[in-house]
PDB file of C-alpha atoms in Angstrom:
ATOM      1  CA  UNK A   1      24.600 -25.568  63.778  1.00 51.00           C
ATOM      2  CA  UNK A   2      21.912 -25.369  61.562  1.00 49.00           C
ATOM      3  CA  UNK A   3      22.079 -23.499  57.745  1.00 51.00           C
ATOM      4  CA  UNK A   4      19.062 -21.894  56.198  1.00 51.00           C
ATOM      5  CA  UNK A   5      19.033 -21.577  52.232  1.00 47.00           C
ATOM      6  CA  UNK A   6      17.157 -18.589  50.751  1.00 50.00           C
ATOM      7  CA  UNK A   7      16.276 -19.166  47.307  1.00 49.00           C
ATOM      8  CA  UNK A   8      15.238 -16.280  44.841  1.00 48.00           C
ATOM      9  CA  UNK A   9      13.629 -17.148  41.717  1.00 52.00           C
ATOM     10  CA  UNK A  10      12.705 -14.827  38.727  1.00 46.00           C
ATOM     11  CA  UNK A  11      10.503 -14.796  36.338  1.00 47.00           C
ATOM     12  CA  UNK A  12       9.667 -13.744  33.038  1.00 44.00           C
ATOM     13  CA  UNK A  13       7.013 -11.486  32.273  1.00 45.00           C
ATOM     14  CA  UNK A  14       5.372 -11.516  28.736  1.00 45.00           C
ATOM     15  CA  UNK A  15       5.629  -8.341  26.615  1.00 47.00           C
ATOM     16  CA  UNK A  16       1.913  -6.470  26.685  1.00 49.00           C
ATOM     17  CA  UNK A  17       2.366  -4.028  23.998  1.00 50.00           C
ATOM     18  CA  UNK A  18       0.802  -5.735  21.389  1.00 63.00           C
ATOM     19  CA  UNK A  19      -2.234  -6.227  23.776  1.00 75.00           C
ATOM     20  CA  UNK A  20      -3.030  -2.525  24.695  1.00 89.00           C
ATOM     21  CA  UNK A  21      -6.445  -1.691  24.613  1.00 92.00           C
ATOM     22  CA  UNK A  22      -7.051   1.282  22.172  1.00 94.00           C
ATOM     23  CA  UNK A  23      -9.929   3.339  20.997  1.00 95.00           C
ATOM     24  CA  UNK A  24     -10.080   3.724  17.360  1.00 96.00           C
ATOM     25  CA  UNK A  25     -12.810   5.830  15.673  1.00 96.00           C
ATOM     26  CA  UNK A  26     -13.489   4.981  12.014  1.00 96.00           C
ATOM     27  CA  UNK A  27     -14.941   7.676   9.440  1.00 95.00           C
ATOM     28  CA  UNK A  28     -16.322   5.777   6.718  1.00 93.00           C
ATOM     29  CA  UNK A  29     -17.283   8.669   4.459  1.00 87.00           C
ATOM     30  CA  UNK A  30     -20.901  10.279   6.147  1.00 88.00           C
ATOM     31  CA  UNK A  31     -20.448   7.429   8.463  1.00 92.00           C
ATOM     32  CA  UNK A  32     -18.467   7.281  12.045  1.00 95.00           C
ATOM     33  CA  UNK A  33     -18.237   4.168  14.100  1.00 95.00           C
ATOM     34  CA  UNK A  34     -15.754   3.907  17.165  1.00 96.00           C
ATOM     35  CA  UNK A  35     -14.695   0.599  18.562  1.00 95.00           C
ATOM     36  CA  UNK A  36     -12.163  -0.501  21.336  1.00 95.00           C
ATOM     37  CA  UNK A  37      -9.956  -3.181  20.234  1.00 94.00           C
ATOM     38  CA  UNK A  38      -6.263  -4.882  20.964  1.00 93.00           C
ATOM     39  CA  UNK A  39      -5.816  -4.673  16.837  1.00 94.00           C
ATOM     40  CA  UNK A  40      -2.260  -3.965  15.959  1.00 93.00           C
ATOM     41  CA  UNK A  41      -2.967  -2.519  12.461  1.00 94.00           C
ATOM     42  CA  UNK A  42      -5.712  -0.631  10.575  1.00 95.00           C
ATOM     43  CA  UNK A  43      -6.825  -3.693   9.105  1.00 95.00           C
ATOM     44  CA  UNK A  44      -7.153  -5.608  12.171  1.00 95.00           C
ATOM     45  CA  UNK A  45      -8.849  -2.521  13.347  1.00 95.00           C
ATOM     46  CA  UNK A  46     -11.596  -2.570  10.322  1.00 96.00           C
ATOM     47  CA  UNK A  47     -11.837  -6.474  10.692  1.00 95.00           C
ATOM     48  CA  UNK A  48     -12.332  -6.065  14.498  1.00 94.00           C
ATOM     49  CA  UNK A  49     -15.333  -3.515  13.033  1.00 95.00           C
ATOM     50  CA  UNK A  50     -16.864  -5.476  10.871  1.00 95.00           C
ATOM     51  CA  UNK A  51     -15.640  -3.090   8.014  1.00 95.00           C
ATOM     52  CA  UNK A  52     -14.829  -4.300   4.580  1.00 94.00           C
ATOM     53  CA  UNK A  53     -12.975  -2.397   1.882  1.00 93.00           C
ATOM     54  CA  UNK A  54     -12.378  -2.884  -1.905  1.00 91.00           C
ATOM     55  CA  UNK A  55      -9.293  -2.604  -3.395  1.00 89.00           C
ATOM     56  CA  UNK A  56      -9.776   0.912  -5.467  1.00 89.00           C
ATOM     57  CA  UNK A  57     -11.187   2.220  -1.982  1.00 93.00           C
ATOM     58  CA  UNK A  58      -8.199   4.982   0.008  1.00 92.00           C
ATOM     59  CA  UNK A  59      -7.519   4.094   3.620  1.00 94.00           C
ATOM     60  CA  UNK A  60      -5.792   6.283   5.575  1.00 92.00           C
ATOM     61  CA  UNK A  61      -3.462   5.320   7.570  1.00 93.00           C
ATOM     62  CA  UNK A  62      -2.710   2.559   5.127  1.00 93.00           C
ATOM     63  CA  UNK A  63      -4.203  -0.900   5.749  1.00 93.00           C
ATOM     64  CA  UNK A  64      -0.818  -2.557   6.713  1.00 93.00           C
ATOM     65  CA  UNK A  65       0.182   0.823   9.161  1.00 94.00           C
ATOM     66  CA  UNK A  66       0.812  -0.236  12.618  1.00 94.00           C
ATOM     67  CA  UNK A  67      -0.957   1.197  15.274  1.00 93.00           C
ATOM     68  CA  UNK A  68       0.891   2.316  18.403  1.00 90.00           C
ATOM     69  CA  UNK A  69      -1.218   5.128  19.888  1.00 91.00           C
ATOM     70  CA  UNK A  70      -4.316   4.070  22.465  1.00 92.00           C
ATOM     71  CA  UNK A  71      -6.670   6.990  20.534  1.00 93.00           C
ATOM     72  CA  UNK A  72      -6.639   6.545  16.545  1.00 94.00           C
ATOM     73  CA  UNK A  73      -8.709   7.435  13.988  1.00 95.00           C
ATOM     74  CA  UNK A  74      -9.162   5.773  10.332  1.00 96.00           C
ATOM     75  CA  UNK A  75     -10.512   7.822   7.464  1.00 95.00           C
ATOM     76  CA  UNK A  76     -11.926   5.278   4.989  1.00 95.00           C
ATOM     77  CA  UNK A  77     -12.385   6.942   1.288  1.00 93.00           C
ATOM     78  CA  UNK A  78     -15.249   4.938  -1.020  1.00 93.00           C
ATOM     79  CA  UNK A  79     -13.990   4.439  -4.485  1.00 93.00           C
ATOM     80  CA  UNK A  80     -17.408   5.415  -7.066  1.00 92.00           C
ATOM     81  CA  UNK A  81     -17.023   5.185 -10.854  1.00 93.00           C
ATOM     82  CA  UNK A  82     -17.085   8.678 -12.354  1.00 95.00           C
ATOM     83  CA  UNK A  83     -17.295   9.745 -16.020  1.00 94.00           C
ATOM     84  CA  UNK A  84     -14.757  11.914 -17.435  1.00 96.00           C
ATOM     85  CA  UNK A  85     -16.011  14.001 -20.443  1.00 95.00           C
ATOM     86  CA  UNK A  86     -12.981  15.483 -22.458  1.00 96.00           C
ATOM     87  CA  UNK A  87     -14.379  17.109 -25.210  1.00 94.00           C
ATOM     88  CA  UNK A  88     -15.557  13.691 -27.692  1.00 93.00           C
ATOM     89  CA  UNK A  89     -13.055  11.652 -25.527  1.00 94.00           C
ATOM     90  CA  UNK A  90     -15.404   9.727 -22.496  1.00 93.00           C
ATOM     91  CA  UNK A  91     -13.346   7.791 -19.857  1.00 94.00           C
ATOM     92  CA  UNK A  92     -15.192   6.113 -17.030  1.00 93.00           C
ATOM     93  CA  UNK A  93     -12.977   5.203 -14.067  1.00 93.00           C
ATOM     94  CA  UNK A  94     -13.553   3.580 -10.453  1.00 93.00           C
ATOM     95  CA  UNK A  95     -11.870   6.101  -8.286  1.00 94.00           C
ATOM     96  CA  UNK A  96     -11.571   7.201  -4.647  1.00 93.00           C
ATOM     97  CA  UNK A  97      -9.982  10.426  -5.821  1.00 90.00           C
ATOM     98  CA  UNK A  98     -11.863  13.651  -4.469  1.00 88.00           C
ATOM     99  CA  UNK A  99     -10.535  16.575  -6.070  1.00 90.00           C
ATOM    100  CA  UNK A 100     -10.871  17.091  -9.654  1.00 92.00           C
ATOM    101  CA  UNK A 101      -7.072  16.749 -10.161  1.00 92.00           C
ATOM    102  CA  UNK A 102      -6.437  13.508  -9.008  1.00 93.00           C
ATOM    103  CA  UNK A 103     -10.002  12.054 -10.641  1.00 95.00           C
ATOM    104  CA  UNK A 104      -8.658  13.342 -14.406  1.00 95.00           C
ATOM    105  CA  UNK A 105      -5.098  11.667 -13.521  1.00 93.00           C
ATOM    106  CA  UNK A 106      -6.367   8.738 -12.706  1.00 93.00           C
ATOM    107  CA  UNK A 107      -8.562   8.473 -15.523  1.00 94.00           C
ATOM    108  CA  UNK A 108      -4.949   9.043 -17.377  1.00 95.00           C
ATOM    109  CA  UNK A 109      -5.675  12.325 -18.878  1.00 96.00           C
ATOM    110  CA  UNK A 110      -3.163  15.255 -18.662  1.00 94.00           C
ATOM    111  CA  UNK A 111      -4.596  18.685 -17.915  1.00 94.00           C
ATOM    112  CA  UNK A 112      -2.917  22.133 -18.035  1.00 94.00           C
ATOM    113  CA  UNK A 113      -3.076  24.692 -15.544  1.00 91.00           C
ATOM    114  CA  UNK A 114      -4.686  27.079 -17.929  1.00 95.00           C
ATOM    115  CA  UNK A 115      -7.654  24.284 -18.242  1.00 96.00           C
ATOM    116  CA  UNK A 116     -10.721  23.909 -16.357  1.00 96.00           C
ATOM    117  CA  UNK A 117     -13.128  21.538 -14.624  1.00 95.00           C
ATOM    118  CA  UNK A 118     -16.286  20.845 -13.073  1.00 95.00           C
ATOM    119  CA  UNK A 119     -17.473  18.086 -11.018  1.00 93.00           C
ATOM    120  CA  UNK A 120     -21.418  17.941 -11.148  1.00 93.00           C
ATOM    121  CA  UNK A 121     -23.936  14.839 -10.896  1.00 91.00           C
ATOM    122  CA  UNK A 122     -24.872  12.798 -13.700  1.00 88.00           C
ATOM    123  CA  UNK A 123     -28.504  12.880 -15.125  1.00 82.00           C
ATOM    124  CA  UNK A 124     -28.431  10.135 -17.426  1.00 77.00           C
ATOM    125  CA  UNK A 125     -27.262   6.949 -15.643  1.00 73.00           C
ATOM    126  CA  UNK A 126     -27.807   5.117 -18.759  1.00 70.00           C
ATOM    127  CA  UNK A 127     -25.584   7.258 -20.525  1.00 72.00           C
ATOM    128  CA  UNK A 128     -22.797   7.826 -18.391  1.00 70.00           C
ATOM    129  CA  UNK A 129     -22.854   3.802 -18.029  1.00 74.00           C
ATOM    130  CA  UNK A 130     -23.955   3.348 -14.094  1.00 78.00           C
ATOM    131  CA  UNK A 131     -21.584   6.515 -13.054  1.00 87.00           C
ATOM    132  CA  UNK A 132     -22.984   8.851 -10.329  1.00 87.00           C
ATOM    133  CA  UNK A 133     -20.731  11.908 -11.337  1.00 93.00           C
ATOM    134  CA  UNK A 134     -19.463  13.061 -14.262  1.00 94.00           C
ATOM    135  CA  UNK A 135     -16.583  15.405 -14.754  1.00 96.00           C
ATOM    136  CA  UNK A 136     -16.332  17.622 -17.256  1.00 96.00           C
ATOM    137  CA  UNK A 137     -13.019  19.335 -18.337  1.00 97.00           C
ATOM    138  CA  UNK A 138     -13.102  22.729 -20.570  1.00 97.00           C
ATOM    139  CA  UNK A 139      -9.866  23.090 -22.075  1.00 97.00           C
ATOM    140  CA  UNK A 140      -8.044  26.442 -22.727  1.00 97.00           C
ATOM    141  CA  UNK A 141      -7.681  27.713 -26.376  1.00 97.00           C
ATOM    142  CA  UNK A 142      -3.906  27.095 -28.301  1.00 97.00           C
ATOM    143  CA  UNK A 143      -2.170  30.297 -29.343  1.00 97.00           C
ATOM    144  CA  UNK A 144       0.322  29.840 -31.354  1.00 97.00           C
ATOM    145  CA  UNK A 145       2.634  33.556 -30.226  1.00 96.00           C
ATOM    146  CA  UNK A 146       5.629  34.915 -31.495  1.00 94.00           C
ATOM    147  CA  UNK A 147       6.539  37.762 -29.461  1.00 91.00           C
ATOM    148  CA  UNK A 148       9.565  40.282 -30.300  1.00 86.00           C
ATOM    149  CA  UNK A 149      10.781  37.202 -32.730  1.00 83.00           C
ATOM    150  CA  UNK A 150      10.593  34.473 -30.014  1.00 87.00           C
ATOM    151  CA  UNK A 151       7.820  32.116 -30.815  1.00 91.00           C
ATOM    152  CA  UNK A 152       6.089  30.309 -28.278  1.00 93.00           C
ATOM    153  CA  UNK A 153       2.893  28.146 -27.154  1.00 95.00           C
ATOM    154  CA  UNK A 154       0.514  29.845 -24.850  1.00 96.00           C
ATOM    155  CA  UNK A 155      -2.855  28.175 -23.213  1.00 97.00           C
ATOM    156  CA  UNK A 156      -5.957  30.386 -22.088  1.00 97.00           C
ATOM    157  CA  UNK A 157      -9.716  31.068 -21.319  1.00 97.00           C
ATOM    158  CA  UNK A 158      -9.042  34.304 -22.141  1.00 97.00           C
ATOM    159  CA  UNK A 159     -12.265  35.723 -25.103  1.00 97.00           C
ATOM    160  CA  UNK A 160      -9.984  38.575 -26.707  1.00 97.00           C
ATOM    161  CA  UNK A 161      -6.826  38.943 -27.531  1.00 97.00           C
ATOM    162  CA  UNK A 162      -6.715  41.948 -25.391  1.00 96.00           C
ATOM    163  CA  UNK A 163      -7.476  39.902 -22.251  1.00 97.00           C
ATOM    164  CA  UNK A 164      -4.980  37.074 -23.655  1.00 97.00           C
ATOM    165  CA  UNK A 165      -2.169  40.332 -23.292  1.00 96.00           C
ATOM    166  CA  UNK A 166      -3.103  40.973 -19.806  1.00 96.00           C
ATOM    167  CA  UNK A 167      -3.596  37.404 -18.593  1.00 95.00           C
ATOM    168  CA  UNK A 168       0.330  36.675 -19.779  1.00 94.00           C
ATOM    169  CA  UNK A 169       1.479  40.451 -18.720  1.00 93.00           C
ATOM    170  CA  UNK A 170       2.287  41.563 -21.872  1.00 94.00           C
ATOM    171  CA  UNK A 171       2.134  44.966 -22.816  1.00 92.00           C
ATOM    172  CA  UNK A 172       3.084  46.189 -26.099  1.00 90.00           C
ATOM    173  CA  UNK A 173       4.590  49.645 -26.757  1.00 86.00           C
ATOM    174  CA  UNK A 174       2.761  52.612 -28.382  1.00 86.00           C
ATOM    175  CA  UNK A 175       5.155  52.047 -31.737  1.00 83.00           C
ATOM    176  CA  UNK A 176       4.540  47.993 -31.703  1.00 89.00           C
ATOM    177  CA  UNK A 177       2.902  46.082 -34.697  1.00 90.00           C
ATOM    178  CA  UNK A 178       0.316  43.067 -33.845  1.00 93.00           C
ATOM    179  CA  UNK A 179      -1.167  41.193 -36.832  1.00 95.00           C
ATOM    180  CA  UNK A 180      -4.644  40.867 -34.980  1.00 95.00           C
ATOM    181  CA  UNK A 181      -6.705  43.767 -33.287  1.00 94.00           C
ATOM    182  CA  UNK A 182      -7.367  44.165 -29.608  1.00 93.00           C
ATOM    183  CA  UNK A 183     -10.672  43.292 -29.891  1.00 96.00           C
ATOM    184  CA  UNK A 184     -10.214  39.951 -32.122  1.00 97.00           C
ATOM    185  CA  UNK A 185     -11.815  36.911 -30.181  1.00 97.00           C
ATOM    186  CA  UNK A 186      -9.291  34.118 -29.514  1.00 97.00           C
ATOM    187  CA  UNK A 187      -9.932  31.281 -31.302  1.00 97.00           C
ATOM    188  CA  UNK A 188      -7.838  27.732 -31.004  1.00 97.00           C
ATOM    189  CA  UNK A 189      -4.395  27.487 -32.920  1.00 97.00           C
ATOM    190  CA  UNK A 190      -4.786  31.169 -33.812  1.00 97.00           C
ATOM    191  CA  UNK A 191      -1.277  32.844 -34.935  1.00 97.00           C
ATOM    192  CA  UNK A 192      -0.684  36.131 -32.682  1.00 97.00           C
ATOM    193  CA  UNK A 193       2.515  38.454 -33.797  1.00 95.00           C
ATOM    194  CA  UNK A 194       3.675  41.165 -32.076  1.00 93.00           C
ATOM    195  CA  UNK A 195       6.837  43.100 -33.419  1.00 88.00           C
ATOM    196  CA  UNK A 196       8.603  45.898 -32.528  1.00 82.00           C
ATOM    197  CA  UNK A 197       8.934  48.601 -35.369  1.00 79.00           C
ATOM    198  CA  UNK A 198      12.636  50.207 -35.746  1.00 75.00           C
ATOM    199  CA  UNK A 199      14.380  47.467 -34.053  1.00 69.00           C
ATOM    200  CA  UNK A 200      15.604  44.408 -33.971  1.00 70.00           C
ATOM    201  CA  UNK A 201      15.627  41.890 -31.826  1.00 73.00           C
ATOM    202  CA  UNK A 202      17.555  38.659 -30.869  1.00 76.00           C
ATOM    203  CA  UNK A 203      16.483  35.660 -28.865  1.00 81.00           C
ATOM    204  CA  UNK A 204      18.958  33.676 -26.921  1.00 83.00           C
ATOM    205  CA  UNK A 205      18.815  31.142 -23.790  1.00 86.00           C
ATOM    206  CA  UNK A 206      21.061  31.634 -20.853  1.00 88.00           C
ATOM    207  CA  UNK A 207      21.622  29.357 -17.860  1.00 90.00           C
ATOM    208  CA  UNK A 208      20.556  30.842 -14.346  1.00 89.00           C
ATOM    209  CA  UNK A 209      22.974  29.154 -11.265  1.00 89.00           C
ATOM    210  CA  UNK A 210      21.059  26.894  -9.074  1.00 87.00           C
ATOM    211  CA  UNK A 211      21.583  28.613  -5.501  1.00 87.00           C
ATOM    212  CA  UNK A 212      22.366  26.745  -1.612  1.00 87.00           C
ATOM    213  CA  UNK A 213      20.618  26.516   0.921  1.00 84.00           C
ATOM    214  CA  UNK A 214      21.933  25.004   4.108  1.00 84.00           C
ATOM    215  CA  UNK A 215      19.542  23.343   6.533  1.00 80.00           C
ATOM    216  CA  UNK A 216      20.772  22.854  10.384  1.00 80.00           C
ATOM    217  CA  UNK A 217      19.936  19.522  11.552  1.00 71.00           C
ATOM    218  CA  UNK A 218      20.415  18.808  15.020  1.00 68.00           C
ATOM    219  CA  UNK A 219      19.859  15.194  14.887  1.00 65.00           C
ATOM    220  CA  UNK A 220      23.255  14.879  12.858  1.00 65.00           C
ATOM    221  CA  UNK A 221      26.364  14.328  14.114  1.00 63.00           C
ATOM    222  CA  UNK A 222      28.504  17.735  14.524  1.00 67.00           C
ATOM    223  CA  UNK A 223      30.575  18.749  11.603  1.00 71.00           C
ATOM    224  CA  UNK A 224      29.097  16.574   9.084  1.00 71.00           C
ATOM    225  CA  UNK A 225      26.909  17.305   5.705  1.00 78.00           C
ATOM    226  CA  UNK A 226      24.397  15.614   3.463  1.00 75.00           C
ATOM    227  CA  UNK A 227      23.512  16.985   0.248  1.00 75.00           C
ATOM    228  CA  UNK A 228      19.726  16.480   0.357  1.00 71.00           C
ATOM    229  CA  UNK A 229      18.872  17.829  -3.158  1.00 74.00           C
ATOM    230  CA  UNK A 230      21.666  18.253  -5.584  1.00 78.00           C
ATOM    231  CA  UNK A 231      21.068  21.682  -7.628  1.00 80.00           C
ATOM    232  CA  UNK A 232      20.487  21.957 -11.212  1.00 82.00           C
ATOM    233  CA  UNK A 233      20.814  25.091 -13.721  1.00 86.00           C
ATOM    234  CA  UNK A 234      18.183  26.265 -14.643  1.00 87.00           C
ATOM    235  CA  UNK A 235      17.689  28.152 -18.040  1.00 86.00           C
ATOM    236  CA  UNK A 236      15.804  31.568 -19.163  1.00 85.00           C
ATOM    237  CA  UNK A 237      14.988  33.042 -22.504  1.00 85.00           C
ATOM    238  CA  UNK A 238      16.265  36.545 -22.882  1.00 86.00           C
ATOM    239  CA  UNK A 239      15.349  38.779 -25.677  1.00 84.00           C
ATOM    240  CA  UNK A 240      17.792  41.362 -26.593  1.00 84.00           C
ATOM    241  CA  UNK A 241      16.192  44.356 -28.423  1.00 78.00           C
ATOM    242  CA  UNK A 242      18.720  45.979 -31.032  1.00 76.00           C
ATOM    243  CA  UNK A 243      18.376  50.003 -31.892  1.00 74.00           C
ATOM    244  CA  UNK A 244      19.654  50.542 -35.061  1.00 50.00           C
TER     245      UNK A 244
END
C-alpha cells in the first residue's frame, strides 16, 4: 500500500498600511502643491515635498498628526513679524496668527471687547524694525459710573454721554439727576452719576443657581452618568429702589 502526505504551509503576510499610497495636497499660504507619497505623518508628508517650516510657522494638521486617509490636505500658515502699536507701547512679534485677536495675544497684550483694531501695512520698514504689518489697537475710553448708588467700571467708543446711555441700555427716568449733560463728550476716567430723586436705593449681590443639562450619549453603557462640567453659582447685582 502506498501513503501520500499532503503538506499545507502558511505564511505570513506583512502589514501594508503604513505603505498606502496617498494624495496629499499642501496649501502653503498663496501657494498649492500636491504630491503622492507613502508618508505616515504631515511631516513626512512636507519632507517628501521638499517643504520646510520654522518653528513660529502653524501647521495644520499638526506636524506629528498621523495620516490615515488616502486624500489629505495640509494648510501651512507663514509666521511674519508684525508691529503692535498700543498707544506709546510698540511690541514687535513673529507670529502666524491671522486675526487681530490672536496677533495682540500673542504679542501679550490684553484687549477688551469694547476696544478696537486695525490691521493695515507698514510704510516705514525702518521704523517698524523690518515688520510688514503693523497693528494698531484704539482703546475704549474709562468711565468711572455710579448708577442708582452702585458704582461700576464701564469701557466705550461711545463720543457723548448720551450715546454712552444707549450703548449700555440705560435709560434714566424723567425725575433722575446726572452730574454731566447729555451732550457732554466722554472723556477717559470721567466720573458719570446718575441718581434717582425721592428714593433710595440699596445695592446687594445675590447668587443665581447654576442649572442641568443632561446630554444622551449612546456610546455609554446603559444606566450610567458622567458629570461632564460640574456647575457653579453664578452671582448678579440687584438694586433695590426704596420709596419713602
Amino acid at each position: 500500500a502506498s501513503f501520500f502526505v499532503l503538506s499545507m504551509q502558511t505564511f505570513a503576510t506583512a502589514d501594508n498600511s503604513n505603505n498606502q499610497t496617498r494624495v496629499v495636497t499642501i496649501y502653503d499660504e498663496s501657494e498649492e502643491k500636491t504630491i503622492i507619497t507613502h508618508a505616515n505623518s504631515v511631516q513626512d508628508a512636507l519632507n517628501d515635498a521638499n517643504i520646510s517650516v520654522s518653528e513660529y510657522d502653524s501647521i495644520s494638521p499638526s506636524a506629528d498628526a498621523k495620516l490615515s486617509d488616502s486624500s489629505v490636505i495640509i494648510n501651512i500658515h507663514r509666521a511674519r513679524p508684525v508691529l503692535v502699536v498700543d498707544g506709546s507701547r510698540q511690541v514687535r512679534v513673529i507670529t502666524s496668527a491671522q486675526s487681530d485677536a490672536e496677533i495682540v495675544k500673542a504679542a501679550g497684550i490684553t484687549m477688551y471687547a469694547e476696544d478696537q483694531s486695525s490691521l493695515s501695512a507698514v510704510q516705514d520698514i525702518l521704523y517698524s524694525g523690518g515688520a510688514g504689518l503693523e497693528l494698531t489697537i484704539n482703546r475704549a475710553k474709562v468711565v468711572n459710573l455710579e448708577l442708582y448708588g452702585q458704582t461700576m467700571t464701564v469701557r466705550t467708543q461711545a463720543k457723548t454721554v448720551d450715546e454712552l446711555l444707549k450703548e449700555k441700555n440705560i435709560t434714566p427716568g424723567v425725575d433722575d439727576g446726572m452730574n454731566l449733560g447729555a451732550n457732554d463728550a466722554i472723556t477717559d476716567q470721567m466720573n458719570l452719576r446718575i441718581w434717582r430723586n425721592g428714593i433710595q436705593t440699596v445695592t446687594t449681590t445675590e447668587n443665581i443657581a447654576f442649572s442641568t443639562k443632561t446630554v444622551t450619549d449612546l456610546t455609554k453603557k446603559y444606566g450610567s452618568r458622567e458629570v461632564q462640567t460640574t456647575g457653579q453659582d453664578g452671582q448678579k447685582t440687584v438694586i433695590y429702589q426704596i420709596e419713602i
